[in-house]
Amino acid sequence: MRRYSAFAIAREAARHHQGWERAWKSPAPKKSYDAIIVGAGGHGLATAYYLGRNHGIRNVAVIEKGWLGGGNTGRNTTIIRSNYLQDPSAAIFEKARSLYETLSQDLNYNIMFSPRGVMMLAQTEHELRGWQRTAHANKLQGIETEFIGPKKVKELCPIINLDGPRYPVLGALWQARGGTARHDAVAWGYARACSDMGMDIIQQTEVTGVRRDGGKVIGVETTKGFIGCTKLGIVVAGHSGVLAEMAGFRLPIESVALQALVSEPIKPCMDVVVMANTVHGYMSQSDKGEMVIGGGADGYNNYTQRGSFHHVEETVRALVETFPIISRLKMLRWWGGIVDMTGDRSPILSTTPVENCFINCGWGTGGFKAIPGSGWAMAELMAKGHSPLAEEFSLTRFREGRFIDESVAAGVAH
Amino acid sequence: MSTRLSTGGRLIDRSRQLTFTFNGKSFKGVEGDTLASALLANSQTIMGRSFKYHRPRGVMTSGAEEPNALMGLGKGAKFEPNQRATTTELFDGLTAESQNHWPSLDWDIGEVNAALSRFLPAGFYYKTFIHPRPFWKHVFEPVIRQSAGLGKVPKERDADRYEHFYAHVDVVIAGGGIAGLQSALEAGRAGARVLLCEQTPHFGGRAPVDGVSIDGKPAEDWVAATLSELEGMDNVHIRPRTMVAGVYDHGYVIAYERVADHTPEADAPRHRLWRIRTKQVISATGALERPLSFPGNDKPGVMLASAMRDYIVNWGVSAGDRTVVVTNNDDAYRTAIAIKQAGLDVPCIVDARPEANGALPDQARALGIEVKTGMGIAGVKGLRGVVAVKLCRQAGEGAVVEEVVCDAVAMSGGWSPVVHLWSHCGGKLNWDEAGAFFRPDHARPPTSHDGAGFVTCVGSSDGALYAAEVLPNTSAATRGMLGQIGKTAADAPVVQADAPDEAPLAPIWMMPQGAGPKKRAKMWLDFQNDVKVSDVQLAAREGYESVEHTKRYTTLGMATDQGKLSNINGLAILAGELNAAIPQVGTTTFRPPYTPISMGAIAGEARGDVFQPLRRTPMQDWHEANGAHWEPVGQWRRPYCFPRDGESHRQAVNREITATRNSLGLLDASTLGKIIVKGPDAGRFMDMLYTNMMSTLKPGKCRYGLMCSENGFLMDDGVVARLDEDTFLCHTTTGGTESIHAHMEDWLQCEWWDWKVYTANVTEQWAQVAVVGPNARKVLQKLGGDIDLSKDALPFMAWAEGKLGAFDARVFRISFSGELSFEVAVPASQGRALWEALLDAGAEFDATPYGTEALHVMRAEKGFIMIGDETDGTVIPQDLGLDWAISKKKDDFLGKRGQQRSHMTDPARWKLVGLETLDGSVLPDGSYAMAEGENANGQGNTQGRVTSTYYSPTLDKGIAMGLVLNGPDRMGEVLEFNTTGDRTVKARIVSPVFYDPEGEKQNV
């Protein structure tokens, strides 16, 4: 792989950029692999990357029905934070956040991780106590957060309206090293690095069946024929239930639409990410200048990547109240993605009833921020059969009642 | 140079002069101008700067798809960035400023990016700015952010208002061109309820500009006659300045009406959002002209041919004195003819096709215009405008054949139907080889609840681009649609439109065809975002082959016009590079809104005081008048405390508690949820809903009950009173009322639909006051009435109904404070009177109103749990020592099976205890009890946490409740709690009941 750098750009500029090579190859599938990952979103590609980098497993294929990074990796609001309440969540999200810190350098691809800071507003006494609890939990979890007062909130985010007559801002939980990254670049950077390690990223190929021998997985049927594997990782978010059924087990997953939208671009006016859970909305400003806005998930299950208008209305109303200046901005585009939700709104990273078949799903509304940590843990789980980061996220927790429920702290904006 | 012509302009009134300012300079326009036409009339050709390279740009279009001429409009609280000059109606006193430049529009330091553009190809930022690591956040990113963005930031709170309209119709017609009008005519005559929306102030679309004749008359006359017929129909509603923004499932449609953008001083909402439920949508949205990709196609003075024609015909404005027209189709000849007829010069028409022999080319030639076929443009000379164009063979590599001096270029690359509304909800497209555009695939429309299509494209939007096709196409399609909704089309003949025949276009995606890399780096596809042919080719070369990858890698189609000008051209380049057919490459997803709509319109009236409904108790005015400090609880506001002069909140809370414990306190408990469960199966239902046995509760008695989720976690608690054999009154938490009611209905409607039970949320029908303290009974007895309030007649956990003084009251003998306490409920209308009667009667006992904080402290002193404090969705009743409230006798209840799972029955769980710091201080809220060592992920181990913590004025020390591992078995043990600093706090495990453990006070 030719490395990217300012020098490389200068060199290519001299020949009108005719010499750039492909970021990732487009190979035909081999007969079999040591490991197959189904799903070339962020989580699947990160899993493959860490299989190679941390565990030396490089005879790997990542099989993708559509185009890599085309699912929720490419349609989220790009927020990265780890100020979670429960220990298992805090551990994996902080692992992810810390990997994001150096990901551009690790991948030699600028994923634009920008630790601009994330604040979660407290707008009721109850919320205030909740964030204080999270701050105490984070302290023991080794996550740097602090509870800040309204004055500091205003200093960090001058466009905020502290004195909304209905829900005055009482303070916020502040994570200075949270922030945003360029979502597509995360998928592309991992894909390029995987391809460079000799892994095959096979796009436009749908898995249509999982072949087993006894209780053991031996490969997948695809639209390009059978491909054998020793280990199989299913990392397909919204369609996890479908893949699990092919493999012969069921998942406690529901799929709902989550919407997001952006305004037309304006000059920089907001350097931090603000989440306002009481009123159901969150906002940041992209490097392009668009205000990036998200809210709650739709209230019914469905697979259309659209969603309903009334939810967008609720979100925009909340944010116009919180940031009055956006009233005179225009909404440029809005879209939806299908998120896979578990009963406790926490992910599943687990072995399965089928030997050598592993699953990573259920990231719900909060998957982007977890990508590197999720890949790290999933790779370890696939390579060793065990990962401390994944331990608590096993499928057995639903049978045992060992839920990891963040609802007290996460509210709507996961 | 662009200027106002001495004649012409069908939309302007030259007699009415308007004054406006642009970048601080005063200009004159006339009534009917758009900001763009007025600027052109004043020879202001540069109107903006591009996003990435900050290149100077002129207006490119005459409509909503404008990528370049974006302005900041207005001032102060009425400032709005990114307004398209092309869709801004001029008014007297308008102020506009151009965007994205420093220090000025003419001299922009950012233009250095243009000089460096060779080093800034698509995606350059993914390949650099990687080292050193901190530089991204601190150096590179801030510079990029500052140079990106477009408009200025509004500084003030919006001074305008917005509103929502709701409409239910049979047919929404988007577009008021001749297709939309004809469709409205058909639907209106058939008796359908029609809403016709046109995004501009004018009806008729392109037909009047293009010189089409209908029914043997000028199009303009037909438009006027049709409008007047439509206006006479009661079932047809017509809205100009209203854009259909989005189509959603099941016939839900959003439209955006710009009510007062052009009359900012009017007493009217600025924008109106229409929320429409319709049976059918007609998309009569026309088509958009495509640019041609030749080197220098972005320079000020280069304009779409149709736009140039619009400016001449509609506004009497020329784009230049000598205009070269470059095209791959016949339609652009109309522009050449219009220019010539306006008395201006057209040195030549450059037609990339090998020949041009149709009616329009002949007409142009007859006017003396030279037509150069098989030719293209190899370059545009001029820095801040057009000085000349260099011509070359289209089939070649761009060797210059000749230079033609000119000051404007009109280009046309053909037309693309506007298929957005067809596509929003899943309608599929076909590639039309002959026209080189995507058109609706009638076999795969967006479908509604019944599986049938509910969007119909008519006219140009359906790919019927030629005037003669439009009306027959529209009538046939509309009649088909009418059949679907059970209406019969009137038996009227379809009128004919006449226009010269046009020869087919030649798909020209690059000009010249064999251009080398240097030229390709000067051919713009996406003007605003500065995406060029070379960028799309680079993306393809690097493996970003999916159209979504290309879009995201290059930002093609991501500008404020959302690819209206650039997408098809970009797709074609991508397809060419991949050696694939265009339809194989596909399109990106069409998403609402069609053009951007204001956030203000989406939010509507909901802001400030009416942001959300404010629920008020009957006593709210009294609280307000008596200085309540508020706490939002759901959509209520409850008094947190009632501070008196000079008192801090904490002092007020302490005073309220002391007064209540010593004598008499009054709490407005009206917000407490009250849900009636009634019916022959009410007892059975209550037994499933609550963990307790409720069916055995006797009328006249109360019982504290717990509700759990299916997973066994505690959701809500409250006192249930049995009103009669069939009827229970369930008290819920204030914040939980609506969700608990929904939870009940969920089970009744989805699972136990055959049970004879109904529920009603009667929270707001009752005012409720907690009368609390040793003197509680006395004050009620003072009011008189026929309820026996004695200990024997109304013992703890009983209730009675009757007269309390003049009030029709229910009196519940329940306590959340540990004191002697009655909750008195009266019809809401009597609430304020009751409250004041109690204050009067209680004056001798120093009756003290108290707020939510005193309530919380008193319940914590007594060891009562609070939903949301002691519970957080992970706590089961057994954790809270509430095993006594879980029936062992019942076969089933919601949560029972969940509570039998192994983790729930694990004896080693965190359980409720009281906590007292060794030094009497108040434990920090949310603090954790630390344990030895770290877990496998390096996190400090814990063994418990604080759930509630307060200063108790009664005990004059900090008290807390918490959940601790095996807590009740560890009484007396001292634990170490963390703070968010380095300090820790030691606290002892004690009983959670700090006050009156024997319950003597509440039972007197």
PDB file of C-alpha atoms in Angstrom, chain A residues 9 13 17 20, chain B residues 52-53 116-125 127 532 534-535 538 553:
ATOM      1  CA  ILE A   9      -0.577  14.444  -2.886  1.00  0.00           C
ATOM      2  CA  ALA A  13      -0.662  16.572  -8.376  1.00  0.00           C
ATOM      3  CA  HIS A  17      -3.707  12.504  -9.889  1.00  0.00           C
ATOM      4  CA  TRP A  20      -3.483   6.861  -7.263  1.00  0.00           C
TER       5      TRP A  20
ATOM      6  CA  LYS B  52     -14.234  24.801  -1.538  1.00  0.00           C
ATOM      7  CA  TYR B  53     -12.152  26.918  -3.895  1.00  0.00           C
ATOM      8  CA  LEU B 116      -3.923  25.428  -5.145  1.00  0.00           C
ATOM      9  CA  SER B 117      -6.776  23.350  -6.486  1.00  0.00           C
ATOM     10  CA  ARG B 118      -4.413  20.908  -8.074  1.00  0.00           C
ATOM     11  CA  PHE B 119      -3.310  19.948  -4.575  1.00  0.00           C
ATOM     12  CA  LEU B 120      -6.846  19.797  -3.278  1.00  0.00           C
ATOM     13  CA  PRO B 121      -8.556  17.074  -5.337  1.00  0.00           C
ATOM     14  CA  ALA B 122     -11.548  15.100  -4.093  1.00  0.00           C
ATOM     15  CA  GLY B 123     -10.893  13.577  -0.719  1.00  0.00           C
ATOM     16  CA  PHE B 124      -7.471  15.177  -0.257  1.00  0.00           C
ATOM     17  CA  TYR B 125      -8.273  15.615   3.431  1.00  0.00           C
ATOM     18  CA  LYS B 127      -4.903  11.533   2.745  1.00  0.00           C
ATOM     19  CA  LYS B 532     -15.238  18.415 -11.170  1.00  0.00           C
ATOM     20  CA  SER B 534     -11.645  14.829 -12.652  1.00  0.00           C
ATOM     21  CA  ASP B 535     -12.843  14.324  -9.069  1.00  0.00           C
ATOM     22  CA  LEU B 538     -10.488   9.968  -9.335  1.00  0.00           C
ATOM     23  CA  TYR B 553     -15.917  10.868  -1.347  1.00  0.00           C
TER      24      TYR B 553
END
